[in-house]
Coordinates of C-alpha atoms in Angstrom, one line a residue:
M1 CA 38.8 -3.8 4.8
S2 CA 38.8 -0.1 3.9
R3 CA 36.4 -0.8 1.0
R4 CA 33.9 -2.3 3.5
V5 CA 34.2 0.6 5.9
V6 CA 33.7 3.2 3.2
R7 CA 30.7 1.3 1.8
Q8 CA 29.5 4.3 -0.1
S9 CA 25.8 3.6 0.5
K10 CA 23.6 6.4 -0.9
F11 CA 21.1 5.6 1.9
R12 CA 23.6 6.2 4.8
H13 CA 22.3 9.7 5.3
V14 CA 18.5 9.0 4.9
F15 CA 16.7 11.0 7.5
G16 CA 13.1 11.0 8.7
Q17 CA 10.9 13.9 9.4
A18 CA 7.5 13.9 11.0
A19 CA 4.8 16.0 9.2
K20 CA 3.6 19.3 10.8
N21 CA 0.5 19.2 12.8
D22 CA -1.7 20.7 10.0
Q23 CA -0.6 17.7 7.8
C24 CA -1.6 15.1 10.4
Y25 CA -5.0 13.4 10.7
D26 CA -6.4 14.1 14.2
D27 CA -9.1 12.8 16.5
I28 CA -9.1 9.3 15.1
R29 CA -10.1 6.5 17.5
V30 CA -7.6 3.8 16.3
S31 CA -8.7 0.3 16.9
R32 CA -7.8 -1.4 20.2
V33 CA -8.2 -4.9 19.0
T34 CA -5.4 -7.2 20.1
W35 CA -4.0 -8.3 16.7
D36 CA -0.5 -7.7 15.3
S37 CA -1.4 -6.2 11.9
A38 CA -0.5 -2.7 10.7
F39 CA -4.1 -1.3 11.1
C40 CA -3.3 1.1 8.3
A41 CA -3.1 0.9 4.5
V42 CA -2.0 3.7 2.1
N43 CA -2.0 4.3 -1.6
P44 CA -1.4 7.4 -3.8
K45 CA -5.1 8.5 -3.3
F46 CA -6.2 7.4 0.2
V47 CA -5.2 6.4 3.7
A48 CA -7.3 3.7 5.4
I49 CA -7.3 3.2 9.2
I50 CA -9.0 0.6 11.2
V51 CA -11.0 2.3 14.0
E52 CA -13.0 1.5 17.0
A53 CA -16.7 0.8 16.2
S54 CA -19.6 -0.2 18.4
G55 CA -21.6 -3.2 17.2
G56 CA -19.2 -4.4 14.5
G57 CA -16.0 -3.5 12.6
A58 CA -15.2 -0.3 10.7
F59 CA -12.4 1.5 9.0
L60 CA -11.9 5.1 7.8
V61 CA -10.9 5.9 4.3
L62 CA -9.6 9.5 4.0
P63 CA -8.3 11.2 0.8
L64 CA -4.6 12.0 1.4
Q65 CA -5.3 15.8 1.3
K66 CA -8.0 15.6 4.0
A67 CA -5.6 16.4 6.9
G68 CA -6.6 18.1 10.1
R69 CA -9.3 17.1 12.6
I70 CA -11.6 14.3 11.5
D71 CA -15.1 14.8 12.7
K72 CA -16.7 12.0 14.7
S73 CA -19.5 11.8 12.2
Y74 CA -17.1 11.3 9.2
P75 CA -18.4 8.3 7.2
T76 CA -16.8 4.9 7.6
V77 CA -16.7 1.6 5.8
C78 CA -18.8 -0.5 8.2
G79 CA -20.2 -3.7 6.8
H80 CA -18.5 -6.2 9.1
T81 CA -20.3 -7.6 12.1
G82 CA -17.0 -8.1 14.1
P83 CA -13.8 -6.0 14.5
V84 CA -11.7 -5.5 11.3
L85 CA -8.3 -7.1 11.7
D86 CA -6.5 -6.3 8.4
I87 CA -7.0 -4.1 5.4
D88 CA -5.1 -4.0 2.0
W89 CA -5.4 -1.7 -1.0
C90 CA -5.5 -3.4 -4.4
P91 CA -2.2 -2.7 -6.2
H92 CA -4.0 -2.4 -9.6
N93 CA -6.9 -0.2 -8.6
D94 CA -6.5 2.7 -6.1
Q95 CA -10.2 2.7 -5.3
V96 CA -10.5 -1.0 -4.3
I97 CA -9.7 -2.2 -0.8
A98 CA -10.2 -5.6 0.9
S99 CA -10.8 -6.1 4.7
G100 CA -10.6 -9.2 6.9
S101 CA -12.5 -9.5 10.1
E102 CA -13.3 -11.4 13.3
D103 CA -16.7 -12.2 11.6
C104 CA -14.8 -14.8 9.5
T105 CA -15.4 -12.9 6.2
I106 CA -13.4 -10.9 3.7
M107 CA -15.1 -8.0 2.1
V108 CA -14.0 -6.1 -1.0
W109 CA -15.0 -2.5 -1.4
Q110 CA -15.0 0.1 -4.2
I111 CA -14.4 3.5 -2.8
P112 CA -15.8 6.5 -4.7
E113 CA -13.2 8.5 -6.6
N114 CA -13.3 11.5 -4.2
G115 CA -13.8 9.5 -1.0
L116 CA -16.8 8.6 1.1
V117 CA -19.7 11.0 1.4
T118 CA -21.9 8.6 3.4
S119 CA -21.0 5.5 5.3
M120 CA -20.6 2.4 3.2
S121 CA -22.0 -0.9 4.4
E122 CA -22.5 -2.8 1.1
P123 CA -19.3 -4.3 -0.3
V124 CA -18.8 -5.2 -3.9
V125 CA -18.3 -8.9 -2.9
V126 CA -18.2 -10.9 0.3
L127 CA -15.8 -13.8 0.4
E128 CA -16.9 -16.6 2.8
G129 CA -15.0 -19.7 3.5
H130 CA -13.0 -19.3 6.7
S131 CA -14.4 -20.9 9.9
K132 CA -12.5 -18.6 12.3
R133 CA -11.4 -14.9 12.2
V134 CA -9.5 -13.7 9.2
G135 CA -6.4 -11.9 10.3
I136 CA -4.3 -11.6 7.1
I137 CA -5.2 -10.5 3.6
T138 CA -2.8 -9.6 0.8
W139 CA -3.4 -9.0 -2.9
H140 CA -1.4 -10.7 -5.6
P141 CA 1.4 -8.4 -6.9
T142 CA 0.9 -8.9 -10.6
A143 CA -2.4 -10.7 -11.3
R144 CA -5.7 -8.9 -11.3
N145 CA -8.3 -9.8 -8.7
V146 CA -6.3 -12.5 -6.9
L147 CA -6.5 -12.2 -3.1
L148 CA -4.8 -14.3 -0.4
S149 CA -6.4 -14.7 3.0
A150 CA -5.2 -16.5 6.1
G151 CA -7.4 -17.2 9.1
C152 CA -7.2 -18.5 12.7
D153 CA -8.5 -21.8 11.3
N154 CA -4.9 -22.3 10.1
M155 CA -6.0 -22.2 6.5
I156 CA -4.8 -20.1 3.5
M157 CA -7.3 -19.4 0.8
I158 CA -6.6 -17.8 -2.6
W159 CA -9.6 -16.1 -4.2
N160 CA -10.6 -15.0 -7.6
V161 CA -12.4 -11.8 -6.4
G162 CA -13.9 -11.3 -9.9
T163 CA -16.0 -14.5 -9.4
G164 CA -16.1 -14.5 -5.6
E165 CA -14.7 -18.1 -5.5
A166 CA -11.9 -19.6 -3.5
L167 CA -9.9 -21.5 -6.1
I168 CA -7.1 -22.7 -3.9
T169 CA -7.4 -23.8 -0.2
L170 CA -4.3 -24.8 1.7
E171 CA -5.7 -26.7 4.7
D172 CA -3.1 -29.1 6.1
M173 CA 0.2 -27.2 5.8
H174 CA -0.1 -25.1 9.1
P175 CA -0.9 -26.9 12.4
D176 CA -1.2 -23.6 14.3
V177 CA -2.0 -19.9 13.8
I178 CA -0.4 -18.2 10.8
F179 CA 1.4 -15.0 11.8
S180 CA 2.2 -13.7 8.3
A181 CA 2.0 -14.5 4.6
C182 CA 3.8 -12.8 1.8
W183 CA 4.0 -13.2 -2.0
N184 CA 7.3 -13.2 -3.9
R185 CA 8.1 -10.6 -6.6
N186 CA 6.1 -12.2 -9.4
G187 CA 3.5 -14.0 -7.2
S188 CA 4.5 -17.5 -8.0
L189 CA 5.4 -18.5 -4.4
I190 CA 4.3 -17.5 -0.9
C191 CA 6.2 -17.6 2.4
T192 CA 4.5 -17.9 5.8
A193 CA 5.5 -17.6 9.4
C194 CA 3.5 -19.8 11.8
K195 CA 3.1 -20.2 15.6
D196 CA 4.8 -23.6 15.3
K197 CA 8.1 -21.5 14.8
K198 CA 8.4 -22.7 11.2
I199 CA 9.0 -20.5 8.1
R200 CA 7.5 -22.2 5.0
V201 CA 7.9 -21.5 1.3
I202 CA 4.9 -22.8 -0.6
D203 CA 3.9 -23.1 -4.3
P204 CA 0.2 -22.4 -3.9
R205 CA -1.0 -23.6 -7.3
K206 CA 0.7 -27.0 -6.9
E207 CA -0.2 -26.9 -3.2
E208 CA 3.3 -28.0 -2.6
L209 CA 5.8 -27.2 0.2
I210 CA 9.1 -26.0 -1.4
A211 CA 11.1 -25.3 1.7
E212 CA 10.7 -24.9 5.5
K213 CA 12.8 -24.0 8.4
D214 CA 12.0 -25.2 12.0
K215 CA 12.8 -22.8 14.8
A216 CA 13.8 -19.9 12.5
H217 CA 13.5 -17.8 15.7
E218 CA 13.3 -19.8 18.9
G219 CA 11.3 -17.3 21.0
A220 CA 7.5 -17.8 21.5
R221 CA 6.5 -14.3 20.3
P222 CA 5.2 -13.8 16.8
M223 CA 7.5 -13.9 13.7
R224 CA 7.2 -12.1 10.4
A225 CA 8.6 -13.3 7.0
I226 CA 8.8 -11.4 3.7
F227 CA 10.3 -12.2 0.3
L228 CA 13.0 -9.9 -1.0
A229 CA 13.4 -9.0 -4.7
D230 CA 16.3 -11.5 -5.2
G231 CA 14.2 -14.4 -3.8
N232 CA 15.8 -14.5 -0.3
I233 CA 13.6 -14.3 2.8
F234 CA 13.9 -11.7 5.5
T235 CA 12.4 -12.6 8.9
T236 CA 11.9 -10.9 12.3
G237 CA 11.2 -12.7 15.5
F238 CA 12.5 -13.4 19.0
S239 CA 15.4 -15.4 20.5
R240 CA 15.0 -17.8 23.4
M241 CA 16.0 -15.0 25.7
S242 CA 13.2 -12.8 24.2
E243 CA 15.6 -10.6 22.3
R244 CA 14.3 -9.2 19.1
Q245 CA 16.0 -10.7 16.0
L246 CA 16.2 -10.2 12.3
A247 CA 17.5 -12.8 9.9
L248 CA 18.2 -13.5 6.2
W249 CA 17.5 -16.9 4.6
N250 CA 18.2 -18.5 1.2
P251 CA 15.1 -20.7 0.3
Q252 CA 17.4 -23.1 -1.6
N253 CA 19.3 -23.9 1.7
M254 CA 17.3 -23.1 4.9
E255 CA 19.6 -25.1 7.2
E256 CA 21.5 -22.0 8.3
P257 CA 20.6 -18.3 8.0
I258 CA 22.7 -16.1 5.8
T259 CA 22.9 -13.7 8.8
V260 CA 21.2 -13.1 12.1
H261 CA 21.2 -9.8 14.1
E262 CA 20.0 -9.4 17.6
M263 CA 18.6 -6.0 18.3
D264 CA 17.0 -5.3 21.7
T265 CA 14.7 -6.8 24.4
S266 CA 11.5 -5.0 23.7
N267 CA 8.4 -7.2 23.3
G268 CA 6.7 -5.4 20.4
V269 CA 6.3 -7.4 17.2
L270 CA 8.6 -6.0 14.4
L271 CA 6.6 -5.2 11.3
P272 CA 8.9 -5.2 8.2
F273 CA 8.3 -2.9 5.3
Y274 CA 10.4 -3.5 2.2
D275 CA 11.3 -1.4 -0.8
P276 CA 12.4 -3.7 -3.6
D277 CA 13.8 -0.8 -5.7
T278 CA 16.4 0.3 -3.1
N279 CA 16.7 -3.0 -1.1
V280 CA 16.0 -1.1 2.1
V281 CA 13.9 -2.7 4.9
Y282 CA 12.2 -0.6 7.5
L283 CA 11.3 -2.2 10.9
C284 CA 8.5 -0.7 12.9
G285 CA 7.9 -2.3 16.3
K286 CA 4.4 -2.2 17.7
G287 CA 4.5 -0.1 20.8
D288 CA 7.9 1.3 19.8
S289 CA 8.4 5.0 19.1
S290 CA 11.1 4.3 16.4
I291 CA 11.6 3.1 12.9
R292 CA 14.9 1.3 12.2
Y293 CA 16.1 0.9 8.6
F294 CA 18.6 -1.5 7.0
E295 CA 20.1 -1.9 3.6
I296 CA 20.4 -5.4 2.2
T297 CA 23.3 -6.1 -0.1
E298 CA 25.4 -9.1 -1.4
E299 CA 28.4 -8.1 0.8
A300 CA 28.9 -9.4 4.3
P301 CA 27.3 -8.7 6.8
F302 CA 24.4 -8.6 4.2
V303 CA 22.1 -6.6 6.4
H304 CA 23.6 -3.2 7.0
Y305 CA 22.2 -1.0 9.7
L306 CA 21.5 2.5 8.4
N307 CA 19.8 4.6 11.0
T308 CA 16.9 5.0 13.5
F309 CA 14.1 7.5 13.3
T310 CA 12.7 8.2 16.7
T311 CA 9.6 10.2 17.9
K312 CA 8.1 10.7 21.4
E313 CA 4.8 8.8 20.9
P314 CA 4.6 5.0 20.6
Q315 CA 3.1 3.6 17.4
R316 CA -0.1 1.5 17.4
G317 CA 0.2 0.7 13.7
M318 CA 1.9 1.8 10.5
G319 CA 1.0 2.4 6.8
Y320 CA 3.5 2.3 4.0
M321 CA 3.1 4.3 0.8
P322 CA 3.9 2.6 -2.5
K323 CA 6.8 4.1 -4.4
R324 CA 4.6 5.7 -7.0
G325 CA 2.9 7.9 -4.4
L326 CA 6.1 9.6 -3.3
D327 CA 7.4 13.1 -4.1
V328 CA 10.4 12.5 -6.3
N329 CA 11.2 16.3 -6.4
K330 CA 12.0 16.2 -2.7
C331 CA 14.1 13.0 -3.0
E332 CA 11.5 11.2 -0.8
I333 CA 12.3 7.5 -0.8
A334 CA 9.7 6.3 1.8
R335 CA 6.6 7.7 3.5
F336 CA 5.0 6.1 6.6
Y337 CA 1.7 6.9 8.2
K338 CA 2.2 6.3 11.9
L339 CA -0.9 5.5 14.0
Q340 CA -0.9 6.9 17.6
E341 CA -3.7 6.8 20.2
R342 CA -5.9 9.4 18.4
K343 CA -3.8 10.5 15.5
C344 CA -2.2 9.5 12.2
E345 CA 1.1 11.2 11.5
P346 CA 2.9 11.1 8.2
I347 CA 6.7 10.5 8.4
I348 CA 8.8 11.3 5.3
M349 CA 12.1 9.6 4.6
T350 CA 14.4 11.6 2.3
V351 CA 17.9 11.4 0.9
P352 CA 19.6 14.8 1.1
R353 CA 20.7 15.9 -2.4
K354 CA 21.9 19.3 -3.6
S355 CA 20.8 18.9 -7.2
D356 CA 17.2 19.6 -8.2
L357 CA 17.5 17.2 -11.1
F358 CA 15.7 13.8 -11.1
Q359 CA 17.8 11.3 -9.1
D360 CA 18.0 8.2 -11.3
D361 CA 19.9 6.2 -8.7
L362 CA 17.2 6.7 -6.1
Y363 CA 14.3 6.0 -8.4
P364 CA 14.8 3.0 -10.7
D365 CA 11.7 2.0 -12.6
T366 CA 9.1 0.7 -10.0
A367 CA 6.0 -1.4 -10.1
G368 CA 3.1 0.5 -11.6
P369 CA -0.6 0.0 -11.3
D370 CA -1.1 -2.1 -14.4
C371 CA -1.4 -5.9 -13.9
A372 CA 0.7 -8.4 -15.9
L373 CA -1.9 -11.2 -15.8
E374 CA -5.6 -11.8 -15.5
A375 CA -6.8 -14.0 -12.6
E376 CA -7.7 -16.9 -14.9
E377 CA -4.2 -16.8 -16.5
W378 CA -2.5 -17.0 -13.1
F379 CA -4.7 -19.9 -11.8
E380 CA -3.9 -21.7 -15.1
G381 CA -0.2 -21.6 -14.2
K382 CA 1.2 -18.4 -15.9
N383 CA 3.6 -16.0 -14.2
G384 CA 4.1 -12.4 -14.9
E385 CA 6.8 -10.0 -13.6
P386 CA 5.6 -6.6 -12.4
I387 CA 5.0 -4.0 -15.1
L388 CA 7.4 -1.2 -14.3
I389 CA 6.9 2.6 -14.7
S390 CA 9.4 5.5 -14.6
L391 CA 8.9 8.1 -11.9
K392 CA 11.0 10.7 -13.8
H393 CA 8.1 13.0 -14.5
G394 CA 6.3 12.1 -11.3
Y395 CA 3.5 9.4 -11.1
I396 CA 0.3 10.4 -13.0
P397 CA -2.5 8.7 -11.1
G398 CA -5.4 7.0 -12.8
K399 CA -7.7 9.9 -12.1
N400 CA -5.9 12.0 -14.7
R401 CA -6.2 9.3 -17.3
D402 CA -9.9 8.9 -16.6
L403 CA -10.4 12.6 -17.0
K404 CA -8.8 12.5 -20.4
V405 CA -11.2 9.8 -21.5
V406 CA -14.2 11.8 -20.3
K407 CA -13.1 14.9 -22.1
K408 CA -12.6 12.8 -25.3
N409 CA -16.1 11.5 -25.0
V410 CA -17.6 14.9 -24.5
L411 CA -15.8 16.2 -27.6
D412 CA -16.9 13.2 -29.6
N413 CA -20.6 13.8 -28.8
K414 CA -20.7 17.5 -29.7
P415 CA -23.6 19.1 -27.9
K416 CA -26.4 20.8 -29.9
A417 CA -26.8 24.5 -29.5
G418 CA -28.6 25.4 -26.3
K419 CA -27.8 22.1 -24.6
N420 CA -24.9 21.4 -22.2
V421 CA -23.7 24.9 -22.5
E422 CA -22.7 24.9 -18.8
N423 CA -20.2 22.1 -19.6
A424 CA -18.3 24.1 -22.2
H425 CA -16.0 27.0 -21.7
P426 CA -17.8 30.3 -22.7
T427 CA -15.0 31.5 -25.0
K428 CA -14.9 28.1 -26.7
T429 CA -18.7 28.0 -27.1
A430 CA -18.6 31.5 -28.7
T431 CA -15.9 30.3 -31.1
H432 CA -17.9 27.3 -32.2
V433 CA -21.2 29.2 -32.6
A434 CA -19.5 31.9 -34.9
T435 CA -19.3 29.7 -38.0
P436 CA -18.6 31.3 -41.4
G437 CA -21.7 33.0 -42.8
H438 CA -23.4 33.5 -39.4
R439 CA -23.0 36.5 -37.2
P440 CA -22.1 35.9 -33.5
L441 CA -25.0 36.2 -31.1
T442 CA -23.5 39.3 -29.5
C443 CA -23.5 41.1 -32.8
V444 CA -27.2 40.3 -33.4
I445 CA -28.1 41.6 -29.9
L446 CA -26.1 44.8 -30.5
S447 CA -27.8 45.5 -33.8
I448 CA -31.2 45.1 -32.2
V449 CA -30.3 47.6 -29.5
I450 CA -29.1 50.1 -32.0
H451 CA -32.2 49.7 -34.1
F452 CA -34.5 50.5 -31.1
F453 CA -32.3 53.4 -30.1
R454 CA -32.7 55.0 -33.5
A455 CA -36.4 54.3 -33.6
S456 CA -37.0 56.1 -30.3
H457 CA -35.2 59.2 -31.5

């Protein structure tokens, strides 16, 4: 009993802190469309926010450092003819983002390295196949260019973005609107929550139903279901009395939940954000002004309440930064981007530590940006676990690697004298010009000046 009371969780004292005003993104007209998605997607380079747009659908893409007031004329990604419902950054390329819309299409966009300079209306590829609006999109966690979409036509389609083809279509598995879809850790299975109150576990390549649970939550309001790192499923939903619930399930035996918690009677849908490295789940209710977080362990009661972070303003949506985008020097274990009426406010979750050393227990190796498989390999039946990276020296984004390649190319193709001088550092140029047996240019000029001086006298 005493061991359970003193559970010694290193996340017990996690505390949240909202960013200062000068680090927020202001004057953003967040979308008012009635759809229960997060409306925000974040990666280590950019924050993307679905915004109000006349005559179609649009979203903003802002470099993380571009905080402050966002001008109304700031360029947007605006190729859809209907409101954008969901956006998701590619986990293997920080400049690629996909968007799903009421216009029944999915579009995939390549954002310039330094962000948008002019509005972008031409996507890299348009994926057409749904007959009703596309409300859910999510990239495969380990295979390159594999994208899942779910529409209000009750269909799930899995695309090879590299060829623009839908290679898997799951038509008859869901009789009603799909509320959520989530890949497992290696992307071999998906779990879905549907309006028929069923949670389903599906093998998409075999087009086979692995497990299902009827009335996982008995209330009529939308449910959410996500896979955890150990293969269990975490769900949020509503009881028959409209109380918000969370539950934990074992897909091998869906008869009874591992545990169920009843929370409160608010009517906002609970969006779960999961950190597989620390096994912490953060619950953000739409319309709430709080983020609750729980640690999931193998000890009863399995889902342990940690704390609640509360602010004054209700949230319209929420973005969740991947682990490799966090500041490990500040013991930051999560960062959210909270959407308000006209503002995006970063919220930083930290674990207080006295030492300045790298905290190995907070930062186990995490999923990096490299993919384990190509799309063709995955569709052929191969599986690949996420390729992990260490955060000990801080994550080095792809931009730095690209710069190294560019520098290498410039050095390989040594410029001839008089060309590309502006690209080289002046001191280095002088060093290269002054080869043995040749006087430096400055010495030549100096000798000419001395010669004229003597001649005039």
